[in-house]
């Protein structure tokens, strides 16, 4: 990896130098020997799919969590911050996606909170408001500083946060996905603030999922994948395609399974049929047929609309246009209980947030979805529960000392298997898997991938959402590509390979 | 064997509440003569222990409903007021010459409506539980006063008084009511899948969607049950004093019920519902009160004594504190 480090420009010197940073969480290496440097007066994009380690890197850098090994040089001196406050005092400020300001205070109060200008021991409101207005003027932000912050859109709030950080003598600014909830005009406003800061010699770390924006604003790009450093690149020397491929990765891990036998599913009956099906702001209306027995891939970058489509099909969100047919029967209103009754099951992407019932046992976590499908009054007898749980603990090789173990205590990979077991226990005809191997160790990852193929061979219909292209191309018969909340391509089974998927994901932006 | 029992109690969170209850009993055994003596008078059992059990009934019943609500990450601070409404309905109807069963049935129906109201606000309309139930906490006593016409309605019905003051097979009748309510709710929670869904919804509401569990219905039912249990407690309170006192009936009882639940091991963060623990918690709270009176603690400091005891018990339950202690012990060992 060392050969990928780029030559430093003569004028600029690194303000931050991170070397061999490693951070291990139970069951997963969040950062594995990551090195990068940040130059004075540059906008440095930090990219990678979810779980790549971007947030962990920032959290370690700004003192939210300690690192296990490695060094940070700040202004050429060894530094390790023990809290975000310490980092801030040293000049490293972070502005998060969710603005952490006080929405109920005025703009001026937010900028000066904790360091209000005083006159005779009391707050000098006049000076505070004047100073705040002047500060914002400098960045071309025209707002009434005496208004409550909550009356302004998120973009303004974010810029207020940035201005506040800058005013507290920041030398390095970390922007964690600042643009994810902004519209195009607001993004441009933010970028003009960023450019101005850059001219003043500020170094900016810019985390985002939006590739277009990176090309617009960033000087250099550092890519992380699965906690590993992939490389730092000059933006103008890295093509769109190459960026996507470095983010998603092409190295084959020990993917043992051979591809499914080539069966043509086009004559098979539809299990799901979507006509003009979509929801505003989630996914543009689309037509799609999912055939019985096939593995349909849903590929695209994060935020492209892939999870949103799956949630609409399962009925967690309601579509506002089009119709859905399940087994050729039109369903007026899909909702999760109904979906399960119709033979659908959903393993969500965010295991902690949407998957596990942390306080409950493995057994309870496995049986609950099946129990909900047969109703609350008819409780599954204890012996049957144990039999069911045992069956899946064995067949999915879930490593646990007992069925009564709290699921919290398991590793990520084993938790994922329990969630999979919960879905399988409902005996579904179609399984929706949203990033089934994200953020888990390589061992469990391979096991889960094998399991997907085994289920497919046994005739299960699977809708597989994944950012791992090798996973998609190894498992899927057909692949739907989504980009910017729109279906942009359908690859039939002869066309399914990594480079074709990658092309479709990247192309959308260049058309 | 003993170790297994201890492990099991720890698992079910019964260990620390039981230790607390046992220590109170021990203190009483040594400091209050004849604390455990039970005498037979007129074929009825009498004694401090029986008295505590009898007086705990109101709190136990109320706290069981509270436990279900708290397990959903919620809270129901209207239970004291609902108890007052229930007593007001029953006493006013009996006073007006209605049959006893109609009066009780009406009181329970009204309590259930109170629960439905709370459930609608919190589970269906998504109002913050504290705020949602605060409404009924305030307006409940107003409704009770409206029903009783602002008076304390006294009843002379012997049958009604029997609920709280009567004896059956030598034991206070209220114990049978408590046992009945406990068994019915335990049956509903543990023998149907309701408990599983309740605990799932309390642990991780957003995951219930993917598992096909209708969390809002489950939470709604918890509030309805809490309303009904509060109503039953209200009947016992008014039966005990043979009157409906809209202002004082069940006053501050909601706080005792929350405390009993928490002492019993159910977390305010939701998740597991420990009904057994709650019963022990309620008995513990009643024991302290009785003990304080029996020991002749001057009335002006009883509240402070109660608070100190509760602080000790809650500290005992703190995992954090226990970890600090074990760390201290470890570091001591290291330095030696």
CSV table of N, CA, C and O in Angstrom, one decimal, chain A residues 311 314 316 336-337 340 346 348 352-361 364 367-369 371-372 376-377 379 422, chain B residues 11 188-194 196-197 199-201 203-204 206-214 218 270-272:
chain,number,residue,atom,x,y,z
A,311,UNK,N,-37.8,-1.8,1.4
A,311,UNK,CA,-38.8,-1.4,2.5
A,311,UNK,C,-40.2,-1.2,1.9
A,311,UNK,O,-41.2,-1.5,2.6
A,314,UNK,N,-41.8,-4.7,1.2
A,314,UNK,CA,-42.1,-5.4,2.5
A,314,UNK,C,-43.3,-4.6,3.2
A,314,UNK,O,-43.8,-5.2,4.1
A,316,UNK,N,-43.0,-1.7,4.9
A,316,UNK,CA,-42.6,-0.9,6.1
A,316,UNK,C,-42.9,0.6,5.8
A,316,UNK,O,-43.3,1.3,6.7
A,336,UNK,N,-45.9,-5.1,7.2
A,336,UNK,CA,-45.1,-6.3,7.6
A,336,UNK,C,-45.8,-7.6,8.0
A,336,UNK,O,-45.4,-8.6,7.5
A,337,UNK,N,-46.8,-7.5,8.8
A,337,UNK,CA,-47.5,-8.7,9.2
A,337,UNK,C,-48.1,-9.4,8.0
A,337,UNK,O,-48.0,-10.6,7.9
A,340,UNK,N,-45.3,-11.1,5.9
A,340,UNK,CA,-44.8,-12.3,6.4
A,340,UNK,C,-45.8,-13.4,6.1
A,340,UNK,O,-45.5,-14.5,5.8
A,346,UNK,N,-37.7,-10.3,5.8
A,346,UNK,CA,-36.8,-9.2,5.6
A,346,UNK,C,-35.7,-9.2,6.7
A,346,UNK,O,-36.0,-9.1,7.9
A,348,UNK,N,-32.9,-6.9,7.9
A,348,UNK,CA,-32.6,-5.5,7.7
A,348,UNK,C,-31.1,-5.3,7.7
A,348,UNK,O,-30.3,-6.1,8.2
A,352,UNK,N,-28.2,-3.6,14.6
A,352,UNK,CA,-28.4,-3.0,15.9
A,352,UNK,C,-29.7,-2.3,16.0
A,352,UNK,O,-30.5,-2.4,16.9
A,353,UNK,N,-29.9,-1.4,15.0
A,353,UNK,CA,-31.0,-0.5,15.0
A,353,UNK,C,-32.3,-1.2,14.7
A,353,UNK,O,-33.3,-1.0,15.3
A,354,UNK,N,-32.3,-2.1,13.7
A,354,UNK,CA,-33.6,-2.7,13.2
A,354,UNK,C,-33.7,-4.2,13.3
A,354,UNK,O,-34.7,-4.8,13.0
A,355,UNK,N,-32.6,-4.8,13.8
A,355,UNK,CA,-32.6,-6.2,13.8
A,355,UNK,C,-32.8,-6.9,15.2
A,355,UNK,O,-33.8,-7.4,15.5
A,356,UNK,N,-31.8,-6.8,16.0
A,356,UNK,CA,-31.8,-7.6,17.2
A,356,UNK,C,-32.7,-7.0,18.3
A,356,UNK,O,-32.8,-5.8,18.4
A,357,UNK,N,-33.3,-7.8,19.1
A,357,UNK,CA,-33.9,-7.4,20.4
A,357,UNK,C,-32.9,-7.7,21.5
A,357,UNK,O,-32.8,-8.8,22.0
A,358,UNK,N,-32.0,-6.7,21.7
A,358,UNK,CA,-30.8,-6.9,22.5
A,358,UNK,C,-31.0,-7.6,23.9
A,358,UNK,O,-30.2,-8.4,24.3
A,359,UNK,N,-32.1,-7.2,24.6
A,359,UNK,CA,-32.3,-7.8,25.9
A,359,UNK,C,-32.9,-9.2,25.9
A,359,UNK,O,-32.9,-9.9,26.9
A,360,UNK,N,-33.3,-9.6,24.7
A,360,UNK,CA,-34.0,-10.9,24.7
A,360,UNK,C,-33.0,-12.0,24.3
A,360,UNK,O,-31.9,-11.8,23.8
A,361,UNK,N,-33.4,-13.3,24.6
A,361,UNK,CA,-32.5,-14.4,24.4
A,361,UNK,C,-32.5,-14.8,22.9
A,361,UNK,O,-33.3,-14.3,22.1
A,364,UNK,N,-35.7,-16.4,21.9
A,364,UNK,CA,-36.8,-15.5,21.7
A,364,UNK,C,-36.6,-14.7,20.4
A,364,UNK,O,-37.6,-14.4,19.7
A,367,UNK,N,-37.7,-17.1,17.5
A,367,UNK,CA,-39.1,-17.5,17.3
A,367,UNK,C,-40.0,-16.3,17.1
A,367,UNK,O,-41.2,-16.5,16.6
A,368,UNK,N,-39.6,-15.0,17.4
A,368,UNK,CA,-40.6,-14.0,17.5
A,368,UNK,C,-41.4,-13.7,16.2
A,368,UNK,O,-42.6,-13.4,16.2
A,369,UNK,N,-40.6,-13.7,15.1
A,369,UNK,CA,-41.3,-13.4,13.8
A,369,UNK,C,-42.3,-14.5,13.4
A,369,UNK,O,-43.5,-14.2,13.0
A,371,UNK,N,-43.8,-16.4,15.6
A,371,UNK,CA,-44.9,-16.3,16.5
A,371,UNK,C,-45.9,-15.2,16.1
A,371,UNK,O,-47.1,-15.4,16.2
A,372,UNK,N,-45.3,-14.1,15.6
A,372,UNK,CA,-46.2,-13.0,15.2
A,372,UNK,C,-47.1,-13.4,14.0
A,372,UNK,O,-48.2,-13.0,13.8
A,376,UNK,N,-50.9,-13.7,18.6
A,376,UNK,CA,-50.5,-13.6,19.9
A,376,UNK,C,-51.0,-14.6,20.9
A,376,UNK,O,-50.4,-15.0,21.8
A,377,UNK,N,-52.2,-15.1,20.6
A,377,UNK,CA,-52.9,-16.0,21.6
A,377,UNK,C,-52.4,-17.4,21.6
A,377,UNK,O,-52.4,-18.0,22.6
A,379,UNK,N,-49.6,-19.4,21.7
A,379,UNK,CA,-48.1,-19.3,21.9
A,379,UNK,C,-47.5,-20.7,21.5
A,379,UNK,O,-48.0,-21.7,21.8
A,422,UNK,N,-34.3,-16.0,12.3
A,422,UNK,CA,-35.6,-15.5,12.6
A,422,UNK,C,-36.5,-15.5,11.3
A,422,UNK,O,-37.6,-15.9,11.3
B,11,UNK,N,-30.7,-14.2,37.4
B,11,UNK,CA,-31.1,-14.2,36.0
B,11,UNK,C,-32.5,-13.5,36.0
B,11,UNK,O,-32.8,-12.7,35.1
B,188,UNK,N,-51.8,-14.3,31.1
B,188,UNK,CA,-51.9,-13.5,29.8
B,188,UNK,C,-50.5,-13.2,29.2
B,188,UNK,O,-50.2,-13.3,28.1
B,189,UNK,N,-49.6,-12.8,30.1
B,189,UNK,CA,-48.3,-12.4,29.7
B,189,UNK,C,-47.4,-13.6,29.3
B,189,UNK,O,-46.7,-13.5,28.3
B,190,UNK,N,-47.5,-14.6,30.1
B,190,UNK,CA,-46.5,-15.7,29.9
B,190,UNK,C,-47.1,-16.9,29.1
B,190,UNK,O,-46.4,-17.7,28.4
B,191,UNK,N,-48.4,-17.1,29.1
B,191,UNK,CA,-49.0,-18.3,28.4
B,191,UNK,C,-49.4,-17.9,27.0
B,191,UNK,O,-49.7,-18.8,26.2
B,192,UNK,N,-49.6,-16.6,26.7
B,192,UNK,CA,-49.7,-16.2,25.3
B,192,UNK,C,-48.4,-15.6,24.9
B,192,UNK,O,-47.5,-15.5,25.7
B,193,UNK,N,-48.3,-15.2,23.7
B,193,UNK,CA,-47.1,-14.6,23.2
B,193,UNK,C,-47.0,-13.1,23.5
B,193,UNK,O,-46.1,-12.4,23.1
B,194,UNK,N,-48.0,-12.6,24.3
B,194,UNK,CA,-48.0,-11.2,24.6
B,194,UNK,C,-46.7,-10.7,25.3
B,194,UNK,O,-46.2,-9.7,24.9
B,196,UNK,N,-43.7,-11.9,25.2
B,196,UNK,CA,-42.6,-11.9,24.2
B,196,UNK,C,-42.7,-10.6,23.3
B,196,UNK,O,-41.7,-9.9,23.2
B,197,UNK,N,-43.9,-10.3,22.8
B,197,UNK,CA,-44.0,-9.1,22.0
B,197,UNK,C,-43.8,-7.8,22.8
B,197,UNK,O,-43.2,-6.9,22.3
B,199,UNK,N,-41.9,-7.5,25.4
B,199,UNK,CA,-40.5,-7.3,25.7
B,199,UNK,C,-39.7,-6.9,24.5
B,199,UNK,O,-38.7,-6.2,24.5
B,200,UNK,N,-40.2,-7.5,23.3
B,200,UNK,CA,-39.5,-7.1,22.1
B,200,UNK,C,-39.7,-5.7,21.8
B,200,UNK,O,-38.8,-4.9,21.4
B,201,UNK,N,-41.0,-5.2,21.9
B,201,UNK,CA,-41.3,-3.8,21.6
B,201,UNK,C,-40.6,-2.9,22.6
B,201,UNK,O,-40.2,-1.8,22.2
B,203,UNK,N,-37.6,-3.5,24.0
B,203,UNK,CA,-36.2,-3.6,23.8
B,203,UNK,C,-35.8,-2.8,22.6
B,203,UNK,O,-34.9,-2.0,22.6
B,204,UNK,N,-36.5,-3.0,21.5
B,204,UNK,CA,-36.2,-2.3,20.2
B,204,UNK,C,-37.4,-2.1,19.3
B,204,UNK,O,-37.7,-2.9,18.5
B,206,UNK,N,-38.0,-0.3,16.8
B,206,UNK,CA,-37.9,-0.2,15.3
B,206,UNK,C,-37.7,-1.6,14.7
B,206,UNK,O,-38.0,-1.8,13.6
B,207,UNK,N,-37.1,-2.5,15.5
B,207,UNK,CA,-36.9,-3.9,14.9
B,207,UNK,C,-38.3,-4.6,14.8
B,207,UNK,O,-38.3,-5.6,14.1
B,208,UNK,N,-39.3,-4.2,15.6
B,208,UNK,CA,-40.5,-5.0,15.6
B,208,UNK,C,-41.1,-5.0,14.2
B,208,UNK,O,-41.8,-6.0,13.8
B,209,UNK,N,-41.0,-3.9,13.4
B,209,UNK,CA,-41.6,-3.8,12.1
B,209,UNK,C,-41.1,-5.0,11.2
B,209,UNK,O,-41.8,-5.6,10.5
B,210,UNK,N,-39.7,-5.2,11.3
B,210,UNK,CA,-39.2,-6.2,10.4
B,210,UNK,C,-39.6,-7.6,10.9
B,210,UNK,O,-39.6,-8.6,10.1
B,211,UNK,N,-39.9,-7.8,12.1
B,211,UNK,CA,-40.3,-9.1,12.7
B,211,UNK,C,-41.8,-9.2,12.6
B,211,UNK,O,-42.4,-10.2,13.0
B,212,UNK,N,-42.5,-8.3,12.0
B,212,UNK,CA,-44.0,-8.4,11.8
B,212,UNK,C,-44.8,-8.2,13.1
B,212,UNK,O,-45.9,-8.7,13.2
B,213,UNK,N,-44.2,-7.6,14.1
B,213,UNK,CA,-44.9,-7.4,15.4
B,213,UNK,C,-45.5,-6.0,15.4
B,213,UNK,O,-44.8,-5.0,15.1
B,214,UNK,N,-46.8,-5.9,15.7
B,214,UNK,CA,-47.5,-4.6,15.7
B,214,UNK,C,-47.3,-4.0,17.1
B,214,UNK,O,-48.0,-4.1,18.0
B,218,UNK,N,-49.5,-3.7,20.9
B,218,UNK,CA,-48.9,-4.3,22.1
B,218,UNK,C,-48.8,-3.3,23.2
B,218,UNK,O,-49.2,-3.5,24.4
B,270,UNK,N,-37.0,0.0,29.5
B,270,UNK,CA,-37.8,-1.0,28.8
B,270,UNK,C,-37.1,-2.3,28.6
B,270,UNK,O,-35.9,-2.5,28.9
B,271,UNK,N,-37.8,-3.3,28.1
B,271,UNK,CA,-37.3,-4.6,27.9
B,271,UNK,C,-38.0,-5.6,28.7
B,271,UNK,O,-39.2,-5.8,28.6
B,272,UNK,N,-37.2,-6.2,29.6
B,272,UNK,CA,-37.8,-7.3,30.4
B,272,UNK,C,-38.9,-6.8,31.4
B,272,UNK,O,-38.7,-5.7,32.0
